[in-house]
CSV table of C-alpha atoms and ligand atoms in Angstrom, one decimal:
chain,number,residue,atom,x,y,z
W,176,MET,CA,12.4,10.6,17.1
W,177,THR,CA,13.0,7.3,15.3
W,178,ALA,CA,11.3,6.3,12.1
W,179,ASP,CA,9.4,3.7,13.9
W,180,GLU,CA,8.0,6.2,16.4
W,181,LEU,CA,6.9,8.4,13.5
W,182,LYS,CA,5.2,5.4,11.9
W,183,LYS,CA,3.3,4.9,15.1
W,184,GLN,CA,2.2,8.5,15.2
W,185,ALA,CA,1.0,8.3,11.6
W,186,ALA,CA,-1.0,5.1,12.5
W,187,GLU,CA,-2.5,6.8,15.5
W,188,ALA,CA,-3.5,9.8,13.4
W,189,ALA,CA,-5.3,7.4,11.0
W,190,LEU,CA,-7.2,5.9,14.0
W,191,ARG,CA,-8.2,9.4,15.1
W,192,TYR,CA,-9.5,10.1,11.6
W,193,VAL,CA,-11.4,6.8,11.2
W,194,GLU,CA,-12.8,6.4,14.7
W,195,PRO,CA,-15.5,9.2,14.7
W,196,ARG,CA,-16.6,8.0,11.2
W,197,LEU,CA,-17.2,4.4,12.2
W,198,GLU,CA,-20.8,3.2,11.7
W,199,ARG,CA,-22.4,-0.1,12.7
W,200,ASP,CA,-21.7,-1.7,9.3
W,201,THR,CA,-18.3,-0.2,8.5
W,202,VAL,CA,-15.9,-2.5,6.7
W,203,LEU,CA,-12.3,-1.4,7.2
W,204,GLY,CA,-9.6,-2.2,4.7
W,205,VAL,CA,-6.2,-2.9,6.3
W,206,GLY,CA,-2.9,-2.9,4.5
W,207,THR,CA,0.5,-4.4,5.2
W,208,GLY,CA,3.8,-3.3,6.7
W,209,SER,CA,5.4,-1.9,9.8
W,210,THR,CA,3.4,1.3,9.8
W,211,VAL,CA,0.1,-0.6,9.4
W,212,ASN,CA,1.1,-3.0,12.2
W,213,HIS,CA,1.0,0.0,14.6
W,214,PHE,CA,-2.5,0.8,13.2
W,215,ILE,CA,-3.6,-2.8,13.7
W,216,ALA,CA,-2.3,-2.8,17.3
W,217,ALA,CA,-4.2,0.3,18.1
W,218,LEU,CA,-7.4,-1.1,16.5
W,219,GLY,CA,-7.7,-3.6,19.3
W,220,ASP,CA,-9.5,-1.0,21.5
W,221,LEU,CA,-12.1,-0.5,18.8
W,222,ARG,CA,-12.8,-4.1,18.0
W,223,SER,CA,-16.4,-4.0,19.2
W,224,ARG,CA,-17.1,-1.1,16.8
W,225,ILE,CA,-15.7,-2.7,13.7
W,226,ASP,CA,-18.1,-4.9,11.7
W,227,ALA,CA,-15.3,-6.6,9.7
W,228,ALA,CA,-12.0,-6.0,8.1
W,229,VAL,CA,-10.6,-7.0,4.7
W,230,SER,CA,-6.9,-7.4,4.7
W,231,SER,CA,-4.1,-7.2,2.1
W,232,SER,CA,-2.0,-10.0,3.4
W,233,ASP,CA,-2.0,-13.2,5.3
W,234,GLU,CA,0.2,-11.5,7.9
W,235,SER,CA,-2.2,-8.6,8.5
W,236,SER,CA,-5.1,-11.0,8.6
W,237,ARG,CA,-3.3,-13.0,11.3
W,238,ARG,CA,-2.7,-9.9,13.4
W,239,LEU,CA,-6.3,-8.7,13.1
W,240,GLU,CA,-7.7,-12.1,14.0
W,241,GLU,CA,-5.4,-12.3,17.0
W,242,LEU,CA,-7.1,-9.1,18.2
W,243,GLY,CA,-10.6,-10.6,17.7
W,244,ILE,CA,-11.4,-8.6,14.6
W,245,SER,CA,-13.2,-10.6,12.0
W,246,VAL,CA,-11.5,-10.7,8.6
W,247,ILE,CA,-13.7,-11.3,5.6
W,248,ASP,CA,-13.1,-12.0,1.9
W,249,LEU,CA,-13.4,-8.9,-0.2
W,250,ASN,CA,-16.1,-10.7,-2.3
W,251,ALA,CA,-18.2,-10.9,0.8
W,252,ALA,CA,-17.9,-7.2,1.7
W,253,GLY,CA,-20.5,-5.0,0.3
W,254,SER,CA,-18.0,-2.2,0.1
W,255,VAL,CA,-14.9,-1.0,1.9
W,256,ASP,CA,-15.4,2.3,3.7
W,257,PHE,CA,-11.8,3.1,4.6
W,258,TYR,CA,-8.6,1.6,3.5
W,259,VAL,CA,-5.6,2.4,5.6
W,260,ASP,CA,-2.1,1.4,4.3
W,261,GLY,CA,1.5,2.6,4.2
W,262,ALA,CA,3.7,3.4,1.3
W,263,ASP,CA,7.3,3.1,0.2
W,264,GLU,CA,7.2,6.5,-1.5
W,265,ALA,CA,4.6,9.2,-2.0
W,266,ASN,CA,4.6,12.4,-4.0
W,267,ARG,CA,2.5,15.5,-3.6
W,268,HIS,CA,-0.2,14.2,-5.9
W,269,LEU,CA,-0.6,11.3,-3.4
W,270,GLN,CA,0.7,8.9,-6.1
W,271,LEU,CA,2.6,6.1,-4.5
W,272,ILE,CA,5.1,3.3,-4.8
W,273,LYS,CA,4.0,0.3,-2.8
W,274,GLY,CA,4.9,-3.3,-2.5
W,275,GLY,CA,8.1,-3.2,-0.5
W,276,GLY,CA,6.4,-5.9,1.7
W,277,GLY,CA,5.3,-7.8,-1.4
W,278,ALA,CA,1.6,-7.3,-0.9
W,279,LEU,CA,1.0,-4.9,-3.8
W,280,THR,CA,-1.6,-6.8,-5.7
W,281,ARG,CA,-4.0,-7.3,-2.9
W,282,GLU,CA,-3.3,-3.7,-1.8
W,283,LYS,CA,-4.2,-2.4,-5.2
W,284,ILE,CA,-7.4,-4.4,-5.3
W,285,ILE,CA,-8.6,-3.2,-1.9
W,286,ALA,CA,-7.5,0.4,-2.7
W,287,ALA,CA,-9.6,0.2,-6.0
W,288,ALA,CA,-12.6,-1.1,-4.0
W,289,ALA,CA,-12.3,1.4,-1.2
W,290,LYS,CA,-14.4,4.6,-0.9
W,291,GLU,CA,-11.5,6.3,0.9
W,292,PHE,CA,-7.8,5.4,0.8
W,293,ILE,CA,-5.9,6.8,3.8
W,294,CYS,CA,-2.1,6.5,3.4
W,295,ILE,CA,0.1,6.7,6.5
W,296,ALA,CA,3.8,7.2,6.5
W,297,ASP,CA,6.7,8.9,8.2
W,298,GLU,CA,7.8,12.0,6.3
W,299,SER,CA,10.9,10.4,4.8
W,300,LYS,CA,8.5,8.7,2.4
W,301,LEU,CA,7.5,12.0,0.7
W,302,VAL,CA,9.6,12.6,-2.4
W,303,PRO,CA,9.5,15.1,-5.3
W,304,VAL,CA,9.6,12.4,-7.9
W,305,LEU,CA,8.8,8.7,-7.5
W,306,GLY,CA,11.5,6.2,-8.3
W,307,LYS,CA,14.4,6.2,-5.9
W,308,PHE,CA,12.7,3.2,-4.2
W,309,PRO,CA,12.9,0.2,-6.5
W,310,LEU,CA,9.5,-0.4,-8.0
W,311,PRO,CA,8.0,-3.9,-7.1
W,312,VAL,CA,6.4,-5.8,-9.9
W,313,GLU,CA,4.5,-9.1,-9.2
W,314,VAL,CA,4.9,-11.6,-11.9
W,315,ILE,CA,3.7,-15.1,-12.8
W,316,PRO,CA,6.7,-17.3,-12.0
W,317,MET,CA,7.1,-18.8,-15.5
W,318,ALA,CA,7.1,-15.2,-17.0
W,319,ARG,CA,9.8,-13.8,-14.8
W,320,SER,CA,12.6,-13.8,-17.4
W,321,HIS,CA,10.3,-12.6,-20.1
W,322,VAL,CA,9.1,-9.7,-18.0
W,323,ALA,CA,12.6,-8.9,-16.9
W,324,ARG,CA,13.8,-8.6,-20.5
W,325,LYS,CA,10.8,-6.3,-21.4
W,326,ILE,CA,11.5,-4.0,-18.5
W,327,SER,CA,15.2,-3.9,-19.2
W,328,ALA,CA,14.3,-2.7,-22.7
W,329,MET,CA,12.3,0.1,-21.1
W,330,GLY,CA,15.4,1.2,-19.2
W,331,GLY,CA,14.8,-0.4,-15.8
W,332,ILE,CA,17.1,-2.8,-14.0
W,333,PRO,CA,15.0,-5.7,-12.7
W,334,VAL,CA,16.3,-7.6,-9.6
W,335,TYR,CA,14.6,-10.8,-8.7
W,336,ARG,CA,13.5,-10.8,-5.0
W,337,ASP,CA,15.2,-14.0,-4.1
W,338,GLU,CA,13.3,-16.7,-2.1
W,339,PHE,CA,10.2,-14.5,-1.9
W,340,VAL,CA,6.8,-15.9,-2.8
W,341,THR,CA,3.7,-13.6,-2.6
W,342,ASP,CA,0.5,-14.6,-0.9
W,343,ASN,CA,-0.8,-15.2,-4.4
W,344,GLY,CA,2.0,-17.7,-5.2
W,345,ASN,CA,3.9,-15.4,-7.5
W,346,HIS,CA,7.4,-13.8,-7.7
W,347,ILE,CA,8.5,-10.2,-7.4
W,348,LEU,CA,10.9,-8.2,-9.6
W,349,ASP,CA,12.2,-5.0,-7.9
W,350,ILE,CA,12.9,-2.5,-10.7
W,351,HIS,CA,15.8,0.0,-10.2
W,352,LYS,CA,16.4,3.1,-12.1
W,353,LEU,CA,13.1,3.2,-14.0
W,354,ASP,CA,12.2,6.7,-15.2
W,355,LEU,CA,9.0,7.5,-13.3
W,356,ARG,CA,8.6,11.2,-14.2
W,357,ASP,CA,5.4,10.1,-15.9
W,358,PRO,CA,4.1,7.5,-13.5
W,359,ARG,CA,0.6,7.3,-15.0
W,360,THR,CA,2.0,6.2,-18.4
W,361,MET,CA,4.5,3.8,-16.8
W,362,GLU,CA,1.8,2.2,-14.6
W,363,ALA,CA,-0.2,1.4,-17.8
W,364,GLN,CA,2.8,0.2,-19.8
W,365,LEU,CA,3.9,-2.2,-17.1
W,366,ASP,CA,0.4,-3.6,-16.8
W,367,HIS,CA,0.5,-4.4,-20.5
W,368,ILE,CA,3.5,-6.7,-20.3
W,369,THR,CA,2.2,-10.3,-20.5
W,370,GLY,CA,3.0,-12.1,-17.3
W,371,VAL,CA,2.8,-9.0,-15.1
W,372,VAL,CA,0.2,-9.5,-12.4
W,373,CYS,CA,0.5,-6.0,-10.9
W,374,ASN,CA,3.0,-3.2,-10.5
W,375,GLY,CA,3.5,-1.1,-7.4
W,376,LEU,CA,2.6,2.3,-8.9
W,377,PHE,CA,-0.6,3.6,-7.4
W,378,VAL,CA,-1.5,6.4,-9.8
W,379,ARG,CA,-4.8,5.4,-11.4
W,380,ARG,CA,-5.9,4.9,-7.8
W,381,ALA,CA,-3.8,7.2,-5.7
W,382,ALA,CA,-4.4,7.9,-2.0
W,383,ASP,CA,-7.2,10.3,-1.0
W,384,ARG,CA,-5.5,11.4,2.2
W,385,LEU,CA,-1.9,11.2,3.2
W,386,LEU,CA,-1.1,11.4,6.9
W,387,LEU,CA,2.6,12.2,7.3
W,388,ALA,CA,4.3,12.1,10.6
W,389,GLY,CA,7.4,14.3,11.1
W,390,ALA,CA,9.3,16.0,13.9
W,391,GLN,CA,6.7,18.9,13.8
W,392,GLY,CA,3.7,16.5,14.2
W,393,ILE,CA,1.2,15.2,11.7
W,394,ARG,CA,0.7,16.8,8.3
W,395,THR,CA,-2.3,16.0,6.2
W,396,LEU,CA,-1.9,16.1,2.4
W,397,LEU,CA,-4.9,16.0,0.1
W,398,PRO,CA,-4.9,15.5,-3.7
W,399,ASP,CA,-4.5,18.7,-5.8
W,400,ALA,CA,-7.9,20.2,-6.7
L,674,5RP,C1,3.7,-3.6,1.6
L,674,5RP,C2,3.6,-2.1,1.4
L,674,5RP,C3,3.9,-1.2,2.5
L,674,5RP,O1,2.9,-0.3,2.7
L,674,5RP,C4,5.2,-0.5,2.3
L,674,5RP,O2,6.2,-1.4,2.0
L,674,5RP,C5,5.6,0.4,3.5
L,674,5RP,O3,6.0,-0.5,4.5
L,674,5RP,P1,6.4,0.1,6.0
L,674,5RP,O4,5.1,0.6,6.6
L,674,5RP,O5,6.9,-1.1,6.6
L,674,5RP,O6,7.4,1.2,5.8
L,674,5RP,O7,3.4,-1.6,0.3
L,674,5RP,O8,3.5,-4.3,0.4
């Protein structure tokens, strides 16, 4: 089975989880990326049962609206009942690296606001230790070099994501070879660098449920007790 077929299976598993829990006023959070695009496509059948969605990117908003699903501003949503999104890496504690698609800041905001964060991925995303995937960091454009120097001093190798501007008008540094054995501390340290908008470590707000698609089917991982 190809990685894309597995992504589709993970997305369908998320739909099976969410569908029986939908209520009249459910607000659904929808992330960004190729795995979530399968989820959005499958959501079309449920459009009449979804009150509204909040979305983590202009691209996902466009896809949702094309299906006739109303996309509202997070400020207008009383709360977000479920947030469904992919990941670039996940560990067994459901801590994640996200932001490969550059939508990390809005993703982190919706995850923070969500009652339940359901992460969907193919099984290649599960790793023993986070950090093989370069960690995306969104920066204010004028702070890019300053932030890059600070991160180099922390042992990472920052690479400017050329010709990429986030939906918030900012730039991305992809950090290679950063030691993420203590991801909680690193998430906080990166947040403290002036000029950093957001980093792609989801540890303070990890996923609540990880639906992993593999050759043997869907595996559900829950956080350690
Ligand atoms: C976008 C993200 C995505 O969730 C992540 O990059 C995974 O993408 P895909 O589903 O295409 O593998 O964080 O900013």
